[in-house]
Each structure stands twice: as structure tokens, then as C-alpha cells.
Amino acid sequence: MDGCSNRREELPQKGQQIVVFKTCIDELKKHLKNKKRDSKRIAAKRALKIVRHAKWKKLLTVSKIKESQNFADNVIFVKVSADRIYSRVAVITQDKKLAYDLVNLNNLASQRGYKVFVYKIAPGGVLENNKGAPAIKEKHSQPIEKDN
């Protein structure tokens, strides 16, 4: 986003918009308070600074929060799932599990819509495809049978 804010004429193009969900900003603010992991705190501080600057330059808008929006991944998934029916959607996320779920929206047999594009920011600030990785579910132990 740092480089993007210097090229305002390129982003967003006519008919496109960049939206950051309020829940995402809230999650960044939560990471800002993380005393245990400096890397998360520093990254969150930098991201919030970039969002503030981009908002000031009118490169993006921040959506309002609704009561049903409980955490960022859920909000993004639900919004993309609904919007892809009528609009082209691209998401930039480092979250592998979210990326995997979003990419799999393209494989739905019961719903038609535009293809969802998911990217991540690679070293050097370059966007590259993010296919994600499936969540590894923990195996639950077998229930203990009682002796009669």
C-alpha cells in the first residue's frame, strides 16, 4: 500500500473500490496491544498507518461494522461470497486458511458468479497469487467406554 499511495491515478480504477472492513482494523488494533510478539505489534502499527494514509488520500474506504460481524475472517468470507455473484472481487490476505476458503468459492456447483482472485504480498511488496492451505483439523480422541 505504501507504493500504491504514490500512484493515485492507477488505484482504484474507474468502477473499482478498495474496502477495508472495520473488523479488520479492530483486529489490527488488537495486535497493536500484543506485548508477547513484537513482530505482530510492529506489523499492525505499520498497517494501521498505511490504512490511515490511504484513507486520507481517498484510496480506500472503511466499511461500517454490523452486529453480526464478529471477526475479520468471517466478515470477509461472507461479503466476498455475496459480492462475487454480481461483481469481480479481489482480496489481498496473508492468511492461508482464509485464502483457501475464498479460492474454493470458485468451485461451488450450486452458485454461479465471478471468479474470486486472492493475492498475498510477497517480499518486495509484489502481489502474487495466494492459493492458501487447508486447515488441519485436530483428531479428536475416541470416547471412553464405560464398563458395565
Tab-separated table of N, CA and C in Angstrom:
chain	number	residue	atom	x	y	z
A	1	MET	N	0.820	-1.183	0.000
A	1	MET	CA	0.000	0.000	0.000
A	1	MET	C	0.864	1.246	0.000
A	2	ASP	N	2.099	1.177	0.531
A	2	ASP	CA	2.973	2.349	0.532
A	2	ASP	C	3.199	2.842	-0.887
A	3	GLY	N	3.592	1.924	-1.764
A	3	GLY	CA	3.847	2.278	-3.151
A	3	GLY	C	2.582	2.686	-3.869
A	4	CYS	N	1.464	2.086	-3.497
A	4	CYS	CA	0.181	2.389	-4.142
A	4	CYS	C	-0.247	3.819	-3.883
A	5	SER	N	0.013	4.314	-2.699
A	5	SER	CA	-0.467	5.645	-2.360
A	5	SER	C	0.254	6.722	-3.161
A	6	ASN	N	1.419	6.406	-3.718
A	6	ASN	CA	2.146	7.366	-4.544
A	6	ASN	C	1.625	7.392	-5.979
A	7	ARG	N	0.846	6.367	-6.381
A	7	ARG	CA	0.328	6.282	-7.747
A	7	ARG	C	-1.195	6.329	-7.719
A	8	ARG	N	-1.734	7.417	-7.252
A	8	ARG	CA	-3.174	7.543	-7.043
A	8	ARG	C	-3.973	7.353	-8.327
A	9	GLU	N	-3.411	7.778	-9.478
A	9	GLU	CA	-4.159	7.672	-10.723
A	9	GLU	C	-4.379	6.224	-11.144
A	10	GLU	N	-3.603	5.287	-10.642
A	10	GLU	CA	-3.742	3.880	-11.012
A	10	GLU	C	-4.718	3.127	-10.113
A	11	LEU	N	-4.854	3.528	-8.869
A	11	LEU	CA	-5.713	2.821	-7.920
A	11	LEU	C	-6.678	3.763	-7.251
A	12	PRO	N	-7.905	3.446	-7.078
A	12	PRO	CA	-8.610	2.411	-7.815
A	12	PRO	C	-8.988	2.920	-9.197
A	13	GLN	N	-9.152	2.027	-10.120
A	13	GLN	CA	-9.555	2.401	-11.470
A	13	GLN	C	-11.053	2.671	-11.480
A	14	LYS	N	-11.523	3.240	-12.567
A	14	LYS	CA	-12.932	3.613	-12.671
A	14	LYS	C	-13.827	2.406	-12.407
A	15	GLY	N	-14.775	2.563	-11.517
A	15	GLY	CA	-15.706	1.481	-11.198
A	15	GLY	C	-15.181	0.505	-10.152
A	16	GLN	N	-13.958	0.697	-9.694
A	16	GLN	CA	-13.387	-0.193	-8.679
A	16	GLN	C	-13.300	0.553	-7.358
A	17	GLN	N	-13.313	-0.215	-6.299
A	17	GLN	CA	-13.135	0.398	-4.992
A	17	GLN	C	-12.328	-0.520	-4.097
A	18	ILE	N	-11.615	0.075	-3.189
A	18	ILE	CA	-10.869	-0.680	-2.187
A	18	ILE	C	-11.591	-0.471	-0.864
A	19	VAL	N	-11.989	-1.576	-0.240
A	19	VAL	CA	-12.734	-1.515	1.015
A	19	VAL	C	-11.955	-2.279	2.079
A	20	VAL	N	-11.792	-1.655	3.227
A	20	VAL	CA	-11.205	-2.319	4.389
A	20	VAL	C	-12.317	-2.419	5.422
A	21	PHE	N	-12.557	-3.609	5.909
A	21	PHE	CA	-13.628	-3.805	6.882
A	21	PHE	C	-13.201	-3.313	8.257
A	22	LYS	N	-14.145	-2.697	8.946
A	22	LYS	CA	-13.879	-2.177	10.293
A	22	LYS	C	-13.388	-3.292	11.210
A	23	THR	N	-13.893	-4.505	11.029
A	23	THR	CA	-13.439	-5.614	11.876
A	23	THR	C	-11.964	-5.919	11.640
A	24	CYS	N	-11.477	-5.705	10.417
A	24	CYS	CA	-10.050	-5.907	10.138
A	24	CYS	C	-9.208	-4.872	10.886
A	25	ILE	N	-9.687	-3.645	10.894
A	25	ILE	CA	-8.975	-2.597	11.625
A	25	ILE	C	-9.001	-2.884	13.115
A	26	ASP	N	-10.143	-3.362	13.618
A	26	ASP	CA	-10.231	-3.726	15.033
A	26	ASP	C	-9.249	-4.842	15.379
A	27	GLU	N	-9.112	-5.796	14.462
A	27	GLU	CA	-8.171	-6.894	14.697
A	27	GLU	C	-6.728	-6.387	14.702
A	28	LEU	N	-6.412	-5.436	13.822
A	28	LEU	CA	-5.074	-4.833	13.823
A	28	LEU	C	-4.827	-4.097	15.140
A	29	LYS	N	-5.833	-3.394	15.632
A	29	LYS	CA	-5.703	-2.685	16.906
A	29	LYS	C	-5.477	-3.666	18.054
A	30	LYS	N	-6.109	-4.838	17.965
A	30	LYS	CA	-5.907	-5.871	18.978
A	30	LYS	C	-4.440	-6.345	18.952
A	31	HIS	N	-3.895	-6.533	17.748
A	31	HIS	CA	-2.494	-6.960	17.622
A	31	HIS	C	-1.535	-5.867	18.092
A	32	LEU	N	-1.978	-4.624	17.997
A	32	LEU	CA	-1.159	-3.491	18.434
A	32	LEU	C	-0.882	-3.562	19.934
A	33	LYS	N	-1.771	-4.211	20.673
A	33	LYS	CA	-1.631	-4.333	22.124
A	33	LYS	C	-0.879	-5.597	22.547
A	34	ASN	N	-0.446	-6.395	21.571
A	34	ASN	CA	0.220	-7.661	21.857
A	34	ASN	C	1.623	-7.413	22.416
A	35	LYS	N	1.802	-7.675	23.693
A	35	LYS	CA	3.090	-7.460	24.363
A	35	LYS	C	4.049	-8.627	24.148
A	36	LYS	N	3.501	-9.799	23.802
A	36	LYS	CA	4.325	-11.006	23.677
A	36	LYS	C	5.047	-11.094	22.341
A	37	ARG	N	4.434	-10.582	21.264
A	37	ARG	CA	5.026	-10.725	19.933
A	37	ARG	C	5.268	-9.361	19.303
A	38	ASP	N	6.525	-8.939	19.367
A	38	ASP	CA	6.902	-7.646	18.797
A	38	ASP	C	6.617	-7.574	17.306
A	39	SER	N	6.842	-8.682	16.581
A	39	SER	CA	6.663	-8.657	15.131
A	39	SER	C	5.210	-8.350	14.760
A	40	LYS	N	4.257	-8.921	15.490
A	40	LYS	CA	2.841	-8.644	15.229
A	40	LYS	C	2.500	-7.200	15.555
A	41	ARG	N	3.027	-6.721	16.670
A	41	ARG	CA	2.734	-5.362	17.097
A	41	ARG	C	3.290	-4.343	16.095
A	42	ILE	N	4.507	-4.554	15.640
A	42	ILE	CA	5.138	-3.635	14.687
A	42	ILE	C	4.422	-3.670	13.341
A	43	ALA	N	4.069	-4.874	12.879
A	43	ALA	CA	3.359	-5.010	11.599
A	43	ALA	C	1.982	-4.355	11.676
A	44	ALA	N	1.288	-4.517	12.803
A	44	ALA	CA	-0.037	-3.922	12.970
A	44	ALA	C	0.063	-2.400	12.983
A	45	LYS	N	1.057	-1.880	13.658
A	45	LYS	CA	1.245	-0.425	13.718
A	45	LYS	C	1.503	0.138	12.321
A	46	ARG	N	2.329	-0.543	11.559
A	46	ARG	CA	2.639	-0.109	10.190
A	46	ARG	C	1.392	-0.193	9.299
A	47	ALA	N	0.645	-1.282	9.412
A	47	ALA	CA	-0.562	-1.460	8.596
A	47	ALA	C	-1.596	-0.380	8.899
A	48	LEU	N	-1.788	-0.071	10.185
A	48	LEU	CA	-2.753	0.974	10.554
A	48	LEU	C	-2.324	2.340	10.019
A	49	LYS	N	-1.029	2.584	10.029
A	49	LYS	CA	-0.514	3.845	9.487
A	49	LYS	C	-0.780	3.926	7.984
A	50	ILE	N	-0.572	2.832	7.282
A	50	ILE	CA	-0.817	2.793	5.837
A	50	ILE	C	-2.299	2.987	5.537
A	51	VAL	N	-3.158	2.322	6.308
A	51	VAL	CA	-4.609	2.461	6.107
A	51	VAL	C	-5.040	3.902	6.345
A	52	ARG	N	-4.548	4.519	7.418
A	52	ARG	CA	-4.895	5.917	7.699
A	52	ARG	C	-4.480	6.834	6.544
A	53	HIS	N	-3.268	6.618	6.048
A	53	HIS	CA	-2.748	7.449	4.955
A	53	HIS	C	-3.564	7.234	3.676
A	54	ALA	N	-3.853	5.978	3.354
A	54	ALA	CA	-4.624	5.667	2.145
A	54	ALA	C	-6.049	6.207	2.251
A	55	LYS	N	-6.619	6.154	3.437
A	55	LYS	CA	-7.964	6.701	3.653
A	55	LYS	C	-7.944	8.219	3.472
A	56	TRP	N	-6.933	8.861	3.997
A	56	TRP	CA	-6.774	10.305	3.864
A	56	TRP	C	-6.629	10.712	2.404
A	57	LYS	N	-5.921	9.901	1.605
A	57	LYS	CA	-5.735	10.167	0.169
A	57	LYS	C	-6.936	9.707	-0.660
A	58	LYS	N	-7.956	9.183	0.017
A	58	LYS	CA	-9.184	8.689	-0.618
A	58	LYS	C	-8.921	7.519	-1.576
A	59	LEU	N	-7.963	6.665	-1.207
A	59	LEU	CA	-7.671	5.455	-1.968
A	59	LEU	C	-8.538	4.293	-1.519
A	60	LEU	N	-9.084	4.386	-0.309
A	60	LEU	CA	-9.918	3.300	0.210
A	60	LEU	C	-10.979	3.852	1.128
A	61	THR	N	-11.952	3.008	1.408
A	61	THR	CA	-12.988	3.356	2.377
A	61	THR	C	-13.020	2.272	3.447
A	62	VAL	N	-13.467	2.652	4.617
A	62	VAL	CA	-13.608	1.711	5.719
A	62	VAL	C	-15.091	1.455	5.891
A	63	SER	N	-15.470	0.166	5.830
A	63	SER	CA	-16.880	-0.186	5.964
A	63	SER	C	-17.306	-0.083	7.418
A	64	LYS	N	-18.568	0.125	7.602
A	64	LYS	CA	-19.142	0.170	8.948
A	64	LYS	C	-19.339	-1.252	9.450
A	65	ILE	N	-19.327	-1.396	10.758
A	65	ILE	CA	-19.494	-2.714	11.363
A	65	ILE	C	-20.984	-2.972	11.618
A	66	LYS	N	-21.369	-4.212	11.461
A	66	LYS	CA	-22.725	-4.632	11.784
A	66	LYS	C	-22.647	-5.556	12.981
A	67	GLU	N	-23.734	-5.706	13.682
A	67	GLU	CA	-23.740	-6.537	14.889
A	67	GLU	C	-23.388	-7.987	14.601
A	68	SER	N	-23.735	-8.486	13.417
A	68	SER	CA	-23.483	-9.890	13.093
A	68	SER	C	-22.032	-10.149	12.697
A	69	GLN	N	-21.235	-9.089	12.574
A	69	GLN	CA	-19.848	-9.253	12.172
A	69	GLN	C	-18.986	-9.440	13.407
A	70	ASN	N	-18.572	-10.693	13.624
A	70	ASN	CA	-17.879	-10.981	14.867
A	70	ASN	C	-16.363	-11.050	14.741
A	71	PHE	N	-15.814	-11.456	13.609
A	71	PHE	CA	-14.372	-11.424	13.432
A	71	PHE	C	-14.049	-11.273	11.960
A	72	ALA	N	-12.857	-10.793	11.670
A	72	ALA	CA	-12.499	-10.355	10.318
A	72	ALA	C	-12.646	-11.444	9.257
A	73	ASP	N	-12.150	-12.659	9.525
A	73	ASP	CA	-12.222	-13.722	8.519
A	73	ASP	C	-13.667	-14.009	8.113
A	74	ASN	N	-14.550	-14.060	9.084
A	74	ASN	CA	-15.967	-14.313	8.820
A	74	ASN	C	-16.567	-13.202	7.969
A	75	VAL	N	-16.275	-11.961	8.310
A	75	VAL	CA	-16.802	-10.813	7.582
A	75	VAL	C	-16.338	-10.840	6.132
A	76	ILE	N	-15.062	-11.084	5.937
A	76	ILE	CA	-14.504	-11.108	4.580
A	76	ILE	C	-15.133	-12.231	3.771
A	77	PHE	N	-15.213	-13.430	4.348
A	77	PHE	CA	-15.765	-14.570	3.618
A	77	PHE	C	-17.221	-14.331	3.217
A	78	VAL	N	-18.029	-13.869	4.147
A	78	VAL	CA	-19.456	-13.646	3.871
A	78	VAL	C	-19.640	-12.558	2.815
A	79	LYS	N	-18.901	-11.471	2.940
A	79	LYS	CA	-19.019	-10.358	1.997
A	79	LYS	C	-18.570	-10.774	0.594
A	80	VAL	N	-17.444	-11.469	0.497
A	80	VAL	CA	-16.941	-11.914	-0.807
A	80	VAL	C	-17.908	-12.916	-1.427
A	81	SER	N	-18.416	-13.831	-0.619
A	81	SER	CA	-19.357	-14.829	-1.111
A	81	SER	C	-20.590	-14.169	-1.716
A	82	ALA	N	-21.078	-13.112	-1.097
A	82	ALA	CA	-22.258	-12.409	-1.610
A	82	ALA	C	-21.915	-11.534	-2.814
A	83	ASP	N	-20.812	-10.812	-2.734
A	83	ASP	CA	-20.467	-9.851	-3.790
A	83	ASP	C	-20.016	-10.503	-5.088
A	84	ARG	N	-19.442	-11.696	-5.022
A	84	ARG	CA	-18.918	-12.348	-6.225
A	84	ARG	C	-20.028	-12.714	-7.215
A	85	ILE	N	-21.255	-12.740	-6.764
A	85	ILE	CA	-22.369	-13.065	-7.644
A	85	ILE	C	-22.589	-11.938	-8.658
A	86	TYR	N	-22.354	-10.690	-8.241
A	86	TYR	CA	-22.639	-9.543	-9.090
A	86	TYR	C	-21.404	-8.752	-9.523
A	87	SER	N	-20.259	-8.953	-8.846
A	87	SER	CA	-19.074	-8.124	-9.100
A	87	SER	C	-17.805	-8.957	-9.112
A	88	ARG	N	-16.807	-8.428	-9.759
A	88	ARG	CA	-15.479	-9.029	-9.675
A	88	ARG	C	-14.897	-8.656	-8.316
A	89	VAL	N	-14.243	-9.622	-7.671
A	89	VAL	CA	-13.711	-9.397	-6.337
A	89	VAL	C	-12.276	-9.894	-6.271
A	90	ALA	N	-11.413	-9.079	-5.686
A	90	ALA	CA	-10.032	-9.477	-5.404
A	90	ALA	C	-9.773	-9.197	-3.931
A	91	VAL	N	-9.101	-10.130	-3.268
A	91	VAL	CA	-8.801	-9.996	-1.845
A	91	VAL	C	-7.294	-10.135	-1.669
A	92	ILE	N	-6.721	-9.275	-0.859
A	92	ILE	CA	-5.303	-9.382	-0.508
A	92	ILE	C	-5.241	-9.807	0.946
A	93	THR	N	-4.687	-10.994	1.182
A	93	THR	CA	-4.575	-11.507	2.551
A	93	THR	C	-3.342	-12.392	2.679
A	94	GLN	N	-2.743	-12.367	3.830
A	94	GLN	CA	-1.625	-13.259	4.137
A	94	GLN	C	-2.140	-14.546	4.795
A	95	ASP	N	-3.391	-14.560	5.192
A	95	ASP	CA	-3.988	-15.685	5.902
A	95	ASP	C	-4.221	-16.859	4.951
A	96	LYS	N	-3.480	-17.944	5.152
A	96	LYS	CA	-3.556	-19.104	4.254
A	96	LYS	C	-4.898	-19.818	4.322
A	97	LYS	N	-5.463	-19.936	5.502
A	97	LYS	CA	-6.744	-20.634	5.655
A	97	LYS	C	-7.878	-19.848	5.005
A	98	LEU	N	-7.893	-18.539	5.218
A	98	LEU	CA	-8.905	-17.692	4.597
A	98	LEU	C	-8.747	-17.725	3.076
A	99	ALA	N	-7.530	-17.638	2.598
A	99	ALA	CA	-7.280	-17.675	1.150
A	99	ALA	C	-7.789	-18.977	0.547
A	100	TYR	N	-7.547	-20.081	1.217
A	100	TYR	CA	-8.002	-21.393	0.735
A	100	TYR	C	-9.526	-21.415	0.622
A	101	ASP	N	-10.209	-20.920	1.647
A	101	ASP	CA	-11.679	-20.889	1.628
A	101	ASP	C	-12.199	-19.982	0.512
A	102	LEU	N	-11.569	-18.828	0.329
A	102	LEU	CA	-12.011	-17.894	-0.706
A	102	LEU	C	-11.792	-18.457	-2.105
A	103	VAL	N	-10.643	-19.074	-2.338
A	103	VAL	CA	-10.357	-19.673	-3.651
A	103	VAL	C	-11.362	-20.777	-3.945
A	104	ASN	N	-11.757	-21.526	-2.928
A	104	ASN	CA	-12.713	-22.614	-3.118
A	104	ASN	C	-14.123	-22.130	-3.438
A	105	LEU	N	-14.402	-20.852	-3.251
A	105	LEU	CA	-15.685	-20.309	-3.691
A	105	LEU	C	-15.824	-20.440	-5.210
A	106	ASN	N	-14.687	-20.473	-5.901
A	106	ASN	CA	-14.694	-20.612	-7.361
A	106	ASN	C	-15.144	-22.000	-7.803
A	107	ASN	N	-15.171	-22.961	-6.897
A	107	ASN	CA	-15.515	-24.342	-7.231
A	107	ASN	C	-16.932	-24.731	-6.827
A	108	LEU	N	-17.735	-23.781	-6.382
A	108	LEU	CA	-19.087	-24.101	-5.937
A	108	LEU	C	-19.956	-24.531	-7.113
A	109	ALA	N	-20.625	-25.633	-6.960
A	109	ALA	CA	-21.512	-26.125	-8.013
A	109	ALA	C	-22.897	-25.485	-7.911
A	110	SER	N	-23.268	-25.056	-6.723
A	110	SER	CA	-24.622	-24.550	-6.508
A	110	SER	C	-24.738	-23.038	-6.690
A	111	GLN	N	-23.620	-22.364	-6.965
A	111	GLN	CA	-23.655	-20.902	-7.052
A	111	GLN	C	-22.796	-20.436	-8.217
A	112	ARG	N	-23.355	-19.608	-9.056
A	112	ARG	CA	-22.580	-19.028	-10.150
A	112	ARG	C	-22.186	-17.622	-9.775
A	113	GLY	N	-21.090	-17.198	-10.322
A	113	GLY	CA	-20.641	-15.837	-10.059
A	113	GLY	C	-19.281	-15.622	-10.677
A	114	TYR	N	-18.746	-14.438	-10.454
A	114	TYR	CA	-17.420	-14.109	-10.951
A	114	TYR	C	-16.362	-14.869	-10.158
A	115	LYS	N	-15.222	-15.061	-10.784
A	115	LYS	CA	-14.100	-15.725	-10.120
A	115	LYS	C	-13.549	-14.788	-9.041
A	116	VAL	N	-13.221	-15.362	-7.899
A	116	VAL	CA	-12.605	-14.613	-6.807
A	116	VAL	C	-11.093	-14.732	-6.956
A	117	PHE	N	-10.408	-13.608	-6.952
A	117	PHE	CA	-8.953	-13.589	-7.030
A	117	PHE	C	-8.401	-13.296	-5.644
A	118	VAL	N	-7.437	-14.109	-5.218
A	118	VAL	CA	-6.856	-13.937	-3.890
A	118	VAL	C	-5.346	-13.779	-4.051
A	119	TYR	N	-4.817	-12.726	-3.452
A	119	TYR	CA	-3.392	-12.415	-3.558
A	119	TYR	C	-2.791	-12.283	-2.168
A	120	LYS	N	-1.467	-12.390	-2.136
A	120	LYS	CA	-0.721	-12.087	-0.917
A	120	LYS	C	0.416	-11.147	-1.291
A	121	ILE	N	0.919	-10.465	-0.315
A	121	ILE	CA	2.032	-9.553	-0.550
A	121	ILE	C	3.322	-10.336	-0.327
A	122	ALA	N	4.083	-10.483	-1.392
A	122	ALA	CA	5.346	-11.218	-1.346
A	122	ALA	C	6.461	-10.250	-0.928
A	123	PRO	N	7.629	-10.797	-0.594
A	123	PRO	CA	8.760	-9.923	-0.273
A	123	PRO	C	9.007	-8.928	-1.407
A	124	GLY	N	9.284	-7.708	-1.045
A	124	GLY	CA	9.477	-6.664	-2.034
A	124	GLY	C	8.193	-5.921	-2.361
A	125	GLY	N	7.071	-6.318	-1.714
A	125	GLY	CA	5.805	-5.641	-1.918
A	125	GLY	C	5.074	-6.027	-3.188
A	126	VAL	N	5.470	-7.142	-3.805
A	126	VAL	CA	4.853	-7.606	-5.037
A	126	VAL	C	3.653	-8.487	-4.706
A	127	LEU	N	2.562	-8.328	-5.460
A	127	LEU	CA	1.395	-9.182	-5.273
A	127	LEU	C	1.589	-10.484	-6.027
A	128	GLU	N	1.283	-11.588	-5.357
A	128	GLU	CA	1.311	-12.888	-6.026
A	128	GLU	C	0.089	-13.684	-5.597
A	129	ASN	N	-0.287	-14.656	-6.420
A	129	ASN	CA	-1.459	-15.477	-6.112
A	129	ASN	C	-1.301	-16.153	-4.764
A	130	ASN	N	-2.387	-16.228	-4.019
A	130	ASN	CA	-2.406	-16.896	-2.728
A	130	ASN	C	-3.455	-18.002	-2.803
A	131	LYS	N	-3.003	-19.216	-3.000
A	131	LYS	CA	-3.931	-20.346	-3.089
A	131	LYS	C	-4.298	-20.869	-1.709
A	132	GLY	N	-3.538	-20.458	-0.709
A	132	GLY	CA	-3.840	-20.853	0.651
A	132	GLY	C	-3.486	-22.288	0.949
A	133	ALA	N	-3.872	-22.725	2.120
A	133	ALA	CA	-3.632	-24.090	2.574
A	133	ALA	C	-4.815	-24.509	3.431
A	134	PRO	N	-5.258	-25.760	3.275
A	134	PRO	CA	-6.403	-26.202	4.078
A	134	PRO	C	-6.062	-26.246	5.560
A	135	ALA	N	-7.056	-26.030	6.362
A	135	ALA	CA	-6.885	-26.114	7.811
A	135	ALA	C	-6.687	-27.570	8.199
A	136	ILE	N	-5.768	-27.795	9.088
A	136	ILE	CA	-5.536	-29.147	9.592
A	136	ILE	C	-6.349	-29.286	10.868
A	137	LYS	N	-7.332	-30.143	10.796
A	137	LYS	CA	-8.202	-30.335	11.955
A	137	LYS	C	-7.581	-31.351	12.891
A	138	GLU	N	-7.681	-31.042	14.153
A	138	GLU	CA	-7.152	-31.956	15.161
A	138	GLU	C	-8.040	-33.186	15.253
A	139	LYS	N	-7.395	-34.317	15.424
A	139	LYS	CA	-8.162	-35.548	15.605
A	139	LYS	C	-8.652	-35.605	17.035
A	140	HIS	N	-9.925	-35.857	17.151
A	140	HIS	CA	-10.498	-35.968	18.488
A	140	HIS	C	-10.269	-37.390	18.988
A	141	SER	N	-10.006	-37.479	20.254
A	141	SER	CA	-9.796	-38.802	20.820
A	141	SER	C	-11.109	-39.578	20.852
A	142	GLN	N	-11.000	-40.867	20.842
A	142	GLN	CA	-12.184	-41.730	20.885
A	142	GLN	C	-12.833	-41.598	22.250
A	143	PRO	N	-14.162	-41.643	22.293
A	143	PRO	CA	-14.839	-41.547	23.595
A	143	PRO	C	-14.483	-42.757	24.468
A	144	ILE	N	-14.413	-42.509	25.736
A	144	ILE	CA	-14.096	-43.572	26.677
A	144	ILE	C	-15.355	-44.365	26.968
A	145	GLU	N	-15.255	-45.657	26.752
A	145	GLU	CA	-16.413	-46.518	27.019
A	145	GLU	C	-16.389	-46.961	28.464
A	146	LYS	N	-17.547	-46.915	29.099
A	146	LYS	CA	-17.652	-47.336	30.493
A	146	LYS	C	-17.920	-48.813	30.561
A	147	ASP	N	-17.318	-49.447	31.523
A	147	ASP	CA	-17.604	-50.860	31.766
A	147	ASP	C	-18.933	-50.988	32.476
A	148	ASN	N	-19.693	-51.980	32.090
A	148	ASN	CA	-20.985	-52.197	32.752
A	148	ASN	C	-20.832	-52.934	34.025
